[in-house]
PDB file of C-alpha atoms in Angstrom:
ATOM      1  CA  UNK D 185       0.000   0.000   0.000  1.00 61.00           C
ATOM      2  CA  UNK D 186       2.748   2.415   0.930  1.00 61.00           C
ATOM      3  CA  UNK D 187       4.652   1.417  -2.194  1.00 68.00           C
ATOM      4  CA  UNK D 188       1.697   2.302  -4.402  1.00 74.00           C
ATOM      5  CA  UNK D 189       1.339   5.711  -2.725  1.00 71.00           C
ATOM      6  CA  UNK D 190       5.013   6.402  -3.287  1.00 72.00           C
ATOM      7  CA  UNK D 191       4.758   5.431  -6.950  1.00 70.00           C
ATOM      8  CA  UNK D 192       1.738   7.682  -7.421  1.00 74.00           C
ATOM      9  CA  UNK D 193       3.541  10.590  -5.727  1.00 77.00           C
ATOM     10  CA  UNK D 194       6.588  10.195  -7.947  1.00 79.00           C
ATOM     11  CA  UNK D 195       4.357   9.875 -10.974  1.00 75.00           C
ATOM     12  CA  UNK D 196       2.535  13.062 -10.062  1.00 73.00           C
ATOM     13  CA  UNK D 197       5.774  14.996  -9.686  1.00 78.00           C
ATOM     14  CA  UNK D 198       7.028  13.730 -13.037  1.00 73.00           C
ATOM     15  CA  UNK D 199       3.749  14.709 -14.666  1.00 67.00           C
ATOM     16  CA  UNK D 200       3.958  18.217 -13.201  1.00 66.00           C
ATOM     17  CA  UNK D 201       7.516  18.610 -14.464  1.00 71.00           C
ATOM     18  CA  UNK D 202       6.485  17.428 -17.923  1.00 63.00           C
ATOM     19  CA  UNK D 203       3.541  19.831 -17.974  1.00 59.00           C
ATOM     20  CA  UNK D 204       5.754  22.693 -16.833  1.00 63.00           C
ATOM     21  CA  UNK D 205       8.324  21.872 -19.520  1.00 61.00           C
ATOM     22  CA  UNK D 206       5.609  21.600 -22.152  1.00 63.00           C
ATOM     23  CA  UNK D 207       3.811  24.788 -21.074  1.00 70.00           C
ATOM     24  CA  UNK D 208       3.122  26.700 -24.279  1.00 81.00           C
ATOM     25  CA  UNK D 209       3.602  30.154 -22.705  1.00 84.00           C
ATOM     26  CA  UNK D 210       6.055  32.182 -20.668  1.00 88.00           C
ATOM     27  CA  UNK D 211       5.776  35.328 -18.521  1.00 92.00           C
ATOM     28  CA  UNK D 212       7.956  38.473 -18.514  1.00 95.00           C
ATOM     29  CA  UNK D 213       7.589  40.283 -15.146  1.00 95.00           C
ATOM     30  CA  UNK D 214       7.906  44.027 -14.523  1.00 94.00           C
ATOM     31  CA  UNK D 215      11.455  45.390 -14.783  1.00 94.00           C
ATOM     32  CA  UNK D 216      12.522  42.745 -17.314  1.00 97.00           C
ATOM     33  CA  UNK D 217      12.536  42.080 -21.035  1.00 96.00           C
ATOM     34  CA  UNK D 218      12.341  38.693 -22.663  1.00 96.00           C
ATOM     35  CA  UNK D 219      14.555  37.058 -25.272  1.00 96.00           C
ATOM     36  CA  UNK D 220      13.204  33.895 -26.884  1.00 96.00           C
ATOM     37  CA  UNK D 221      15.683  31.214 -27.902  1.00 95.00           C
ATOM     38  CA  UNK D 222      14.885  28.403 -30.306  1.00 94.00           C
ATOM     39  CA  UNK D 223      17.129  25.420 -29.670  1.00 92.00           C
ATOM     40  CA  UNK D 224      19.570  27.870 -28.056  1.00 90.00           C
ATOM     41  CA  UNK D 225      19.555  30.462 -30.853  1.00 94.00           C
ATOM     42  CA  UNK D 226      18.317  33.893 -29.627  1.00 94.00           C
ATOM     43  CA  UNK D 227      15.672  35.807 -31.512  1.00 93.00           C
ATOM     44  CA  UNK D 228      16.258  39.422 -32.539  1.00 93.00           C
ATOM     45  CA  UNK D 229      12.902  40.440 -31.066  1.00 94.00           C
ATOM     46  CA  UNK D 230      12.704  41.938 -27.561  1.00 95.00           C
ATOM     47  CA  UNK D 231       9.628  40.740 -25.665  1.00 95.00           C
ATOM     48  CA  UNK D 232       7.951  43.229 -23.340  1.00 95.00           C
ATOM     49  CA  UNK D 233       6.273  42.553 -20.003  1.00 94.00           C
ATOM     50  CA  UNK D 234       3.407  40.055 -20.076  1.00 94.00           C
ATOM     51  CA  UNK D 235       2.601  36.525 -21.292  1.00 93.00           C
ATOM     52  CA  UNK D 236       4.171  35.204 -24.510  1.00 93.00           C
ATOM     53  CA  UNK D 237       3.612  31.996 -26.476  1.00 90.00           C
ATOM     54  CA  UNK D 238       6.469  29.525 -26.935  1.00 89.00           C
ATOM     55  CA  UNK D 239       6.911  26.162 -28.583  1.00 87.00           C
ATOM     56  CA  UNK D 240       7.309  23.533 -25.849  1.00 83.00           C
ATOM     57  CA  UNK D 241      10.733  21.847 -25.702  1.00 81.00           C
ATOM     58  CA  UNK D 242      11.976  23.897 -28.679  1.00 87.00           C
ATOM     59  CA  UNK D 243      11.810  27.407 -27.303  1.00 90.00           C
ATOM     60  CA  UNK D 244      12.826  28.988 -24.003  1.00 91.00           C
ATOM     61  CA  UNK D 245      11.946  32.435 -22.654  1.00 94.00           C
ATOM     62  CA  UNK D 246      15.010  34.147 -21.107  1.00 96.00           C
ATOM     63  CA  UNK D 247      14.693  37.208 -18.870  1.00 96.00           C
ATOM     64  CA  UNK D 248      16.970  40.266 -19.015  1.00 96.00           C
ATOM     65  CA  UNK D 249      16.895  42.749 -16.102  1.00 96.00           C
ATOM     66  CA  UNK D 250      16.320  46.297 -17.390  1.00 96.00           C
ATOM     67  CA  UNK D 251      15.717  47.988 -14.012  1.00 96.00           C
ATOM     68  CA  UNK D 252      18.317  50.264 -12.403  1.00 95.00           C
ATOM     69  CA  UNK D 253      21.072  48.279 -10.727  1.00 94.00           C
ATOM     70  CA  UNK D 254      23.864  49.409  -8.418  1.00 92.00           C
ATOM     71  CA  UNK D 255      27.470  48.340  -8.207  1.00 89.00           C
ATOM     72  CA  UNK D 256      30.352  49.423  -5.944  1.00 89.00           C
ATOM     73  CA  UNK D 257      34.023  48.628  -6.196  1.00 87.00           C
ATOM     74  CA  UNK D 258      37.560  49.540  -5.130  1.00 87.00           C
ATOM     75  CA  UNK D 259      40.678  49.926  -7.193  1.00 85.00           C
ATOM     76  CA  UNK D 260      44.212  51.306  -7.168  1.00 88.00           C
ATOM     77  CA  UNK D 261      45.568  53.775  -9.709  1.00 89.00           C
ATOM     78  CA  UNK D 262      48.425  56.238 -10.114  1.00 89.00           C
ATOM     79  CA  UNK D 263      48.131  60.004 -10.346  1.00 90.00           C
ATOM     80  CA  UNK D 264      50.081  62.155 -12.779  1.00 91.00           C
ATOM     81  CA  UNK D 265      52.718  62.821 -10.104  1.00 88.00           C
ATOM     82  CA  UNK D 266      52.986  59.041  -9.491  1.00 86.00           C
ATOM     83  CA  UNK D 267      51.128  58.996  -6.189  1.00 87.00           C
ATOM     84  CA  UNK D 268      49.244  55.771  -5.428  1.00 87.00           C
ATOM     85  CA  UNK D 269      45.508  56.443  -5.265  1.00 90.00           C
ATOM     86  CA  UNK D 270      43.016  53.998  -3.786  1.00 90.00           C
ATOM     87  CA  UNK D 271      39.566  54.820  -5.143  1.00 91.00           C
ATOM     88  CA  UNK D 272      36.125  53.593  -4.155  1.00 92.00           C
ATOM     89  CA  UNK D 273      33.336  54.272  -6.647  1.00 94.00           C
ATOM     90  CA  UNK D 274      29.605  53.577  -6.988  1.00 94.00           C
ATOM     91  CA  UNK D 275      27.732  53.144 -10.270  1.00 95.00           C
ATOM     92  CA  UNK D 276      24.008  53.026 -11.055  1.00 96.00           C
ATOM     93  CA  UNK D 277      23.195  51.623 -14.481  1.00 96.00           C
ATOM     94  CA  UNK D 278      20.471  49.882 -16.457  1.00 96.00           C
ATOM     95  CA  UNK D 279      20.173  47.849 -19.633  1.00 96.00           C
ATOM     96  CA  UNK D 280      18.328  49.667 -22.399  1.00 96.00           C
ATOM     97  CA  UNK D 281      15.140  47.681 -23.101  1.00 96.00           C
ATOM     98  CA  UNK D 282      15.876  47.656 -26.820  1.00 94.00           C
ATOM     99  CA  UNK D 283      19.391  46.405 -26.053  1.00 94.00           C
ATOM    100  CA  UNK D 284      18.231  43.309 -24.159  1.00 95.00           C
ATOM    101  CA  UNK D 285      19.121  40.962 -27.033  1.00 95.00           C
ATOM    102  CA  UNK D 286      22.636  42.422 -27.261  1.00 94.00           C
ATOM    103  CA  UNK D 287      23.212  41.998 -23.530  1.00 95.00           C
ATOM    104  CA  UNK D 288      21.887  38.442 -23.608  1.00 96.00           C
ATOM    105  CA  UNK D 289      23.794  37.380 -26.725  1.00 94.00           C
ATOM    106  CA  UNK D 290      27.107  39.268 -26.369  1.00 93.00           C
ATOM    107  CA  UNK D 291      27.453  39.489 -22.568  1.00 94.00           C
ATOM    108  CA  UNK D 292      25.828  36.216 -21.564  1.00 93.00           C
ATOM    109  CA  UNK D 293      23.196  38.187 -19.651  1.00 94.00           C
ATOM    110  CA  UNK D 294      25.912  39.139 -17.112  1.00 93.00           C
ATOM    111  CA  UNK D 295      26.797  42.773 -17.901  1.00 93.00           C
ATOM    112  CA  UNK D 296      28.228  43.427 -14.443  1.00 90.00           C
ATOM    113  CA  UNK D 297      30.844  40.692 -14.671  1.00 90.00           C
ATOM    114  CA  UNK D 298      31.482  40.818 -18.401  1.00 91.00           C
ATOM    115  CA  UNK D 299      31.888  44.538 -19.109  1.00 93.00           C
ATOM    116  CA  UNK D 300      30.969  46.975 -16.304  1.00 93.00           C
ATOM    117  CA  UNK D 301      33.702  46.085 -13.783  1.00 91.00           C
ATOM    118  CA  UNK D 302      36.501  46.261 -16.335  1.00 91.00           C
ATOM    119  CA  UNK D 303      35.085  49.423 -17.934  1.00 93.00           C
ATOM    120  CA  UNK D 304      34.943  51.243 -14.577  1.00 93.00           C
ATOM    121  CA  UNK D 305      38.480  50.197 -13.649  1.00 92.00           C
ATOM    122  CA  UNK D 306      39.875  51.295 -16.999  1.00 93.00           C
ATOM    123  CA  UNK D 307      38.068  54.650 -16.939  1.00 94.00           C
ATOM    124  CA  UNK D 308      39.185  55.418 -13.366  1.00 93.00           C
ATOM    125  CA  UNK D 309      42.820  54.615 -14.129  1.00 93.00           C
ATOM    126  CA  UNK D 310      42.820  56.594 -17.391  1.00 94.00           C
ATOM    127  CA  UNK D 311      41.301  59.742 -15.869  1.00 95.00           C
ATOM    128  CA  UNK D 312      43.269  59.573 -12.603  1.00 93.00           C
ATOM    129  CA  UNK D 313      46.518  59.610 -14.576  1.00 93.00           C
ATOM    130  CA  UNK D 314      45.589  63.054 -15.974  1.00 94.00           C
ATOM    131  CA  UNK D 315      45.590  64.782 -12.575  1.00 94.00           C
ATOM    132  CA  UNK D 316      48.077  65.237  -9.768  1.00 91.00           C
ATOM    133  CA  UNK D 317      47.136  63.922  -6.343  1.00 88.00           C
ATOM    134  CA  UNK D 318      46.241  67.403  -5.106  1.00 86.00           C
ATOM    135  CA  UNK D 319      44.155  68.072  -8.219  1.00 91.00           C
ATOM    136  CA  UNK D 320      42.201  64.867  -7.623  1.00 90.00           C
ATOM    137  CA  UNK D 321      41.068  66.371  -4.331  1.00 87.00           C
ATOM    138  CA  UNK D 322      40.527  69.938  -5.525  1.00 89.00           C
ATOM    139  CA  UNK D 323      38.920  69.014  -8.876  1.00 92.00           C
ATOM    140  CA  UNK D 324      36.868  66.046  -7.795  1.00 92.00           C
ATOM    141  CA  UNK D 325      33.853  67.077  -9.866  1.00 93.00           C
ATOM    142  CA  UNK D 326      35.944  67.345 -13.048  1.00 95.00           C
ATOM    143  CA  UNK D 327      37.452  63.924 -12.370  1.00 94.00           C
ATOM    144  CA  UNK D 328      34.011  62.381 -11.921  1.00 94.00           C
ATOM    145  CA  UNK D 329      32.622  64.004 -15.084  1.00 95.00           C
ATOM    146  CA  UNK D 330      35.497  62.714 -17.206  1.00 95.00           C
ATOM    147  CA  UNK D 331      35.098  59.182 -15.839  1.00 95.00           C
ATOM    148  CA  UNK D 332      31.349  59.282 -16.559  1.00 95.00           C
ATOM    149  CA  UNK D 333      31.993  60.456 -20.127  1.00 95.00           C
ATOM    150  CA  UNK D 334      34.297  57.515 -20.795  1.00 94.00           C
ATOM    151  CA  UNK D 335      31.908  55.021 -19.219  1.00 94.00           C
ATOM    152  CA  UNK D 336      28.902  56.228 -21.184  1.00 94.00           C
ATOM    153  CA  UNK D 337      30.771  56.062 -24.464  1.00 93.00           C
ATOM    154  CA  UNK D 338      32.018  52.522 -23.851  1.00 93.00           C
ATOM    155  CA  UNK D 339      28.935  50.985 -22.236  1.00 94.00           C
ATOM    156  CA  UNK D 340      26.471  52.469 -24.714  1.00 94.00           C
ATOM    157  CA  UNK D 341      27.951  50.211 -27.414  1.00 92.00           C
ATOM    158  CA  UNK D 342      26.745  47.231 -25.377  1.00 93.00           C
ATOM    159  CA  UNK D 343      23.236  48.520 -24.679  1.00 93.00           C
ATOM    160  CA  UNK D 344      23.975  49.771 -21.146  1.00 95.00           C
ATOM    161  CA  UNK D 345      23.164  53.246 -19.841  1.00 96.00           C
ATOM    162  CA  UNK D 346      24.915  55.037 -16.966  1.00 95.00           C
ATOM    163  CA  UNK D 347      22.435  56.664 -14.576  1.00 95.00           C
ATOM    164  CA  UNK D 348      24.691  57.880 -11.739  1.00 94.00           C
ATOM    165  CA  UNK D 349      28.375  57.675 -10.928  1.00 94.00           C
ATOM    166  CA  UNK D 350      29.958  58.742  -7.648  1.00 93.00           C
ATOM    167  CA  UNK D 351      33.485  58.814  -6.293  1.00 92.00           C
ATOM    168  CA  UNK D 352      32.894  57.574  -2.766  1.00 90.00           C
ATOM    169  CA  UNK D 353      36.421  58.221  -1.552  1.00 87.00           C
ATOM    170  CA  UNK D 354      40.050  58.905  -2.507  1.00 85.00           C
ATOM    171  CA  UNK D 355      42.755  57.449  -0.268  1.00 86.00           C
ATOM    172  CA  UNK D 356      46.459  58.241  -0.542  1.00 82.00           C
ATOM    173  CA  UNK D 357      49.630  57.046   1.145  1.00 77.00           C
ATOM    174  CA  UNK D 358      50.368  58.079   4.738  1.00 77.00           C
ATOM    175  CA  UNK D 359      53.353  60.188   3.690  1.00 71.00           C
ATOM    176  CA  UNK D 360      51.254  62.104   1.163  1.00 73.00           C
ATOM    177  CA  UNK D 361      48.481  62.716   3.696  1.00 64.00           C
ATOM    178  CA  UNK D 362      51.071  64.066   6.166  1.00 70.00           C
ATOM    179  CA  UNK D 363      52.500  66.358   3.485  1.00 67.00           C
ATOM    180  CA  UNK D 364      49.027  67.689   2.641  1.00 68.00           C
ATOM    181  CA  UNK D 365      48.310  68.345   6.319  1.00 66.00           C
ATOM    182  CA  UNK D 366      51.606  70.201   6.743  1.00 72.00           C
ATOM    183  CA  UNK D 367      50.943  72.293   3.657  1.00 72.00           C
ATOM    184  CA  UNK D 368      47.444  73.141   4.850  1.00 69.00           C
ATOM    185  CA  UNK D 369      48.796  74.215   8.246  1.00 71.00           C
ATOM    186  CA  UNK D 370      51.454  76.402   6.604  1.00 71.00           C
ATOM    187  CA  UNK D 371      48.858  78.064   4.363  1.00 74.00           C
ATOM    188  CA  UNK D 372      46.615  78.762   7.360  1.00 75.00           C
ATOM    189  CA  UNK D 373      49.522  80.348   9.274  1.00 72.00           C
ATOM    190  CA  UNK D 374      50.444  82.419   6.223  1.00 77.00           C
ATOM    191  CA  UNK D 375      46.863  83.608   5.866  1.00 78.00           C
ATOM    192  CA  UNK D 376      46.723  84.544   9.542  1.00 76.00           C
ATOM    193  CA  UNK D 377      50.003  86.502   9.241  1.00 77.00           C
ATOM    194  CA  UNK D 378      48.644  88.368   6.214  1.00 81.00           C
ATOM    195  CA  UNK D 379      45.458  89.260   8.092  1.00 83.00           C
ATOM    196  CA  UNK D 380      47.477  90.445  11.096  1.00 79.00           C
ATOM    197  CA  UNK D 381      49.649  92.592   8.817  1.00 80.00           C
ATOM    198  CA  UNK D 382      46.588  94.142   7.217  1.00 85.00           C
ATOM    199  CA  UNK D 383      45.126  94.866  10.643  1.00 82.00           C
ATOM    200  CA  UNK D 384      48.377  96.526  11.806  1.00 84.00           C
ATOM    201  CA  UNK D 385      48.520  98.649   8.653  1.00 83.00           C
ATOM    202  CA  UNK D 386      44.917  99.758   9.127  1.00 84.00           C
ATOM    203  CA  UNK D 387      45.511 100.650  12.769  1.00 84.00           C
ATOM    204  CA  UNK D 388      48.670 102.614  11.857  1.00 82.00           C
ATOM    205  CA  UNK D 389      46.751 104.552   9.214  1.00 83.00           C
ATOM    206  CA  UNK D 390      44.025 105.281  11.750  1.00 85.00           C
ATOM    207  CA  UNK D 391      46.589 106.634  14.241  1.00 84.00           C
ATOM    208  CA  UNK D 392      48.185 108.810  11.555  1.00 83.00           C
ATOM    209  CA  UNK D 393      44.799 110.148  10.543  1.00 81.00           C
ATOM    210  CA  UNK D 394      43.902 110.888  14.173  1.00 83.00           C
ATOM    211  CA  UNK D 395      47.213 112.693  14.782  1.00 81.00           C
ATOM    212  CA  UNK D 396      46.754 114.695  11.601  1.00 83.00           C
ATOM    213  CA  UNK D 397      43.247 115.701  12.666  1.00 81.00           C
ATOM    214  CA  UNK D 398      44.457 116.773  16.109  1.00 77.00           C
ATOM    215  CA  UNK D 399      47.291 118.811  14.587  1.00 77.00           C
ATOM    216  CA  UNK D 400      44.928 120.521  12.203  1.00 76.00           C
ATOM    217  CA  UNK D 401      42.575 121.280  15.075  1.00 71.00           C
ATOM    218  CA  UNK D 402      45.385 122.892  17.114  1.00 69.00           C
ATOM    219  CA  UNK D 403      46.472 124.904  14.092  1.00 68.00           C
ATOM    220  CA  UNK D 404      42.942 126.224  13.661  1.00 63.00           C
ATOM    221  CA  UNK D 405      42.739 127.132  17.334  1.00 64.00           C
ATOM    222  CA  UNK D 406      46.049 129.028  17.172  1.00 63.00           C
ATOM    223  CA  UNK D 407      44.813 130.974  14.168  1.00 61.00           C
ATOM    224  CA  UNK D 408      41.700 131.970  16.087  1.00 60.00           C
ATOM    225  CA  UNK D 409      43.640 133.352  19.153  1.00 58.00           C
ATOM    226  CA  UNK D 410      43.683 137.180  18.763  1.00 66.00           C
ATOM    227  CA  UNK D 411      44.682 140.018  21.162  1.00 70.00           C
ATOM    228  CA  UNK D 412      41.014 140.840  21.637  1.00 67.00           C
ATOM    229  CA  UNK D 413      40.314 137.231  22.653  1.00 63.00           C
ATOM    230  CA  UNK D 414      43.205 137.321  25.127  1.00 70.00           C
ATOM    231  CA  UNK D 415      41.925 140.565  26.751  1.00 73.00           C
ATOM    232  CA  UNK D 416      38.416 139.059  26.898  1.00 70.00           C
ATOM    233  CA  UNK D 417      39.742 135.981  28.707  1.00 71.00           C
ATOM    234  CA  UNK D 418      41.644 138.236  31.186  1.00 74.00           C
ATOM    235  CA  UNK D 419      38.497 140.251  31.923  1.00 77.00           C
ATOM    236  CA  UNK D 420      36.503 137.047  32.474  1.00 76.00           C
ATOM    237  CA  UNK D 421      39.150 135.744  34.880  1.00 75.00           C
ATOM    238  CA  UNK D 422      39.136 139.055  36.845  1.00 75.00           C
ATOM    239  CA  UNK D 423      35.341 138.995  37.024  1.00 73.00           C
ATOM    240  CA  UNK D 424      35.344 135.444  38.331  1.00 75.00           C
ATOM    241  CA  UNK D 425      37.964 136.436  40.971  1.00 71.00           C
ATOM    242  CA  UNK D 426      35.835 139.386  42.147  1.00 70.00           C
ATOM    243  CA  UNK D 427      32.735 137.191  42.373  1.00 69.00           C
ATOM    244  CA  UNK D 428      34.637 134.776  44.604  1.00 69.00           C
ATOM    245  CA  UNK D 429      36.083 137.579  46.947  1.00 60.00           C
ATOM    246  CA  UNK D 430      34.386 137.664  50.368  1.00 64.00           C
ATOM    247  CA  UNK D 431      35.132 141.397  50.994  1.00 63.00           C
ATOM    248  CA  UNK D 432      37.869 140.816  53.599  1.00 65.00           C
ATOM    249  CA  UNK D 433      41.314 142.256  53.174  1.00 60.00           C
ATOM    250  CA  UNK D 434      44.294 140.092  53.852  1.00 59.00           C
ATOM    251  CA  UNK D 435      46.251 140.739  57.072  1.00 60.00           C
ATOM    252  CA  UNK D 436      49.808 141.923  56.488  1.00 54.00           C
ATOM    253  CA  UNK D 437      52.381 141.559  59.255  1.00 54.00           C
ATOM    254  CA  UNK D 438      54.830 144.431  59.924  1.00 52.00           C
ATOM    255  CA  UNK D 439      53.521 147.882  59.219  1.00 50.00           C
ATOM    256  CA  UNK D 440      49.793 147.091  59.242  1.00 50.00           C
ATOM    257  CA  UNK D 441      49.392 148.988  56.021  1.00 50.00           C
ATOM    258  CA  UNK D 442      47.355 147.878  53.075  1.00 51.00           C
ATOM    259  CA  UNK D 443      49.997 147.753  50.377  1.00 52.00           C
ATOM    260  CA  UNK D 444      47.826 147.682  47.276  1.00 49.00           C
ATOM    261  CA  UNK D 445      45.489 150.638  48.176  1.00 46.00           C
ATOM    262  CA  UNK D 446      46.749 154.194  47.680  1.00 48.00           C
ATOM    263  CA  UNK D 447      44.457 156.733  49.405  1.00 46.00           C
ATOM    264  CA  UNK D 448      45.004 160.350  48.501  1.00 43.00           C
TER     265      UNK D 448
END
C-alpha cells in the first residue's frame, strides 16, 4: 500500500515537471525584457512585459533585467605625479530595453561581470593619470565628469546606460596625507600673518589720521587766538575772581598797612 502511494507521488511529480516543460507560454515580469531562444539560438525580437507563447521543448523564454542596478568597487591607480591612489566608486546603471538581445547574446546576460567592472576600472585609471594627487582632491567634480563620459561612451555600445556615478572616496599614502596636512597648516599660518599685517597697517593709518586731525585742530585754534580774545579771557578771569572775593582784606604783618590801596 505504501509502495503504491510512493509510486503515485513520484508519478505526479514527473507529470507536473512534464507539464511545466511543455507549457506553451512564458511570462515576462515588470522590470525585465524577454529574449526567446529556439534550440539555443536567440531571436532578434525583444519581448515586453506580459505573457508570450512559446513552442514547448523547442523554445525557451530568457529574462533580461532592465531595471536600475547598483554596483560598488575599489581599485588602485596612479596620479600624474605618481602617487598611489586607492579609489572607491559607486555606479548606477540599467540595460536599455531595446538592447536586451545584445546583452543576452554578447554578454551572456551578465553585464556586471562581463563589461561593467573592467570598464569602470579602466576609466578610473585613465582619468586619474591626468591629474596630480592634489588636483584629484581639488577638482573632484571634473574627475568624476570625465570618468562618466568615458563610461557612457564605452557601455552604450553594449546597450547599457549610466544613470549615476559617484566617487565615494580617494585614499592616498600616509606620507602624502602628512604632506598635505603640513601644507594646509602652513597656508593657514600664512593667511593669519597676512590678516594680522593688514590689521596693523589699518591701525597705523588710523593713528596717523587721528594725529593729523588733532594737529589741524590745534592749528585752527592758534589761528583763532587774537589780542582781543586774550583781553576778553583776562576780563573774564578778573570777574570770576571778584565774584569769589568775600570782601575781607588780607592781614599783612609788619607795618599794618594795606599795600595795594593808595588813598590820597
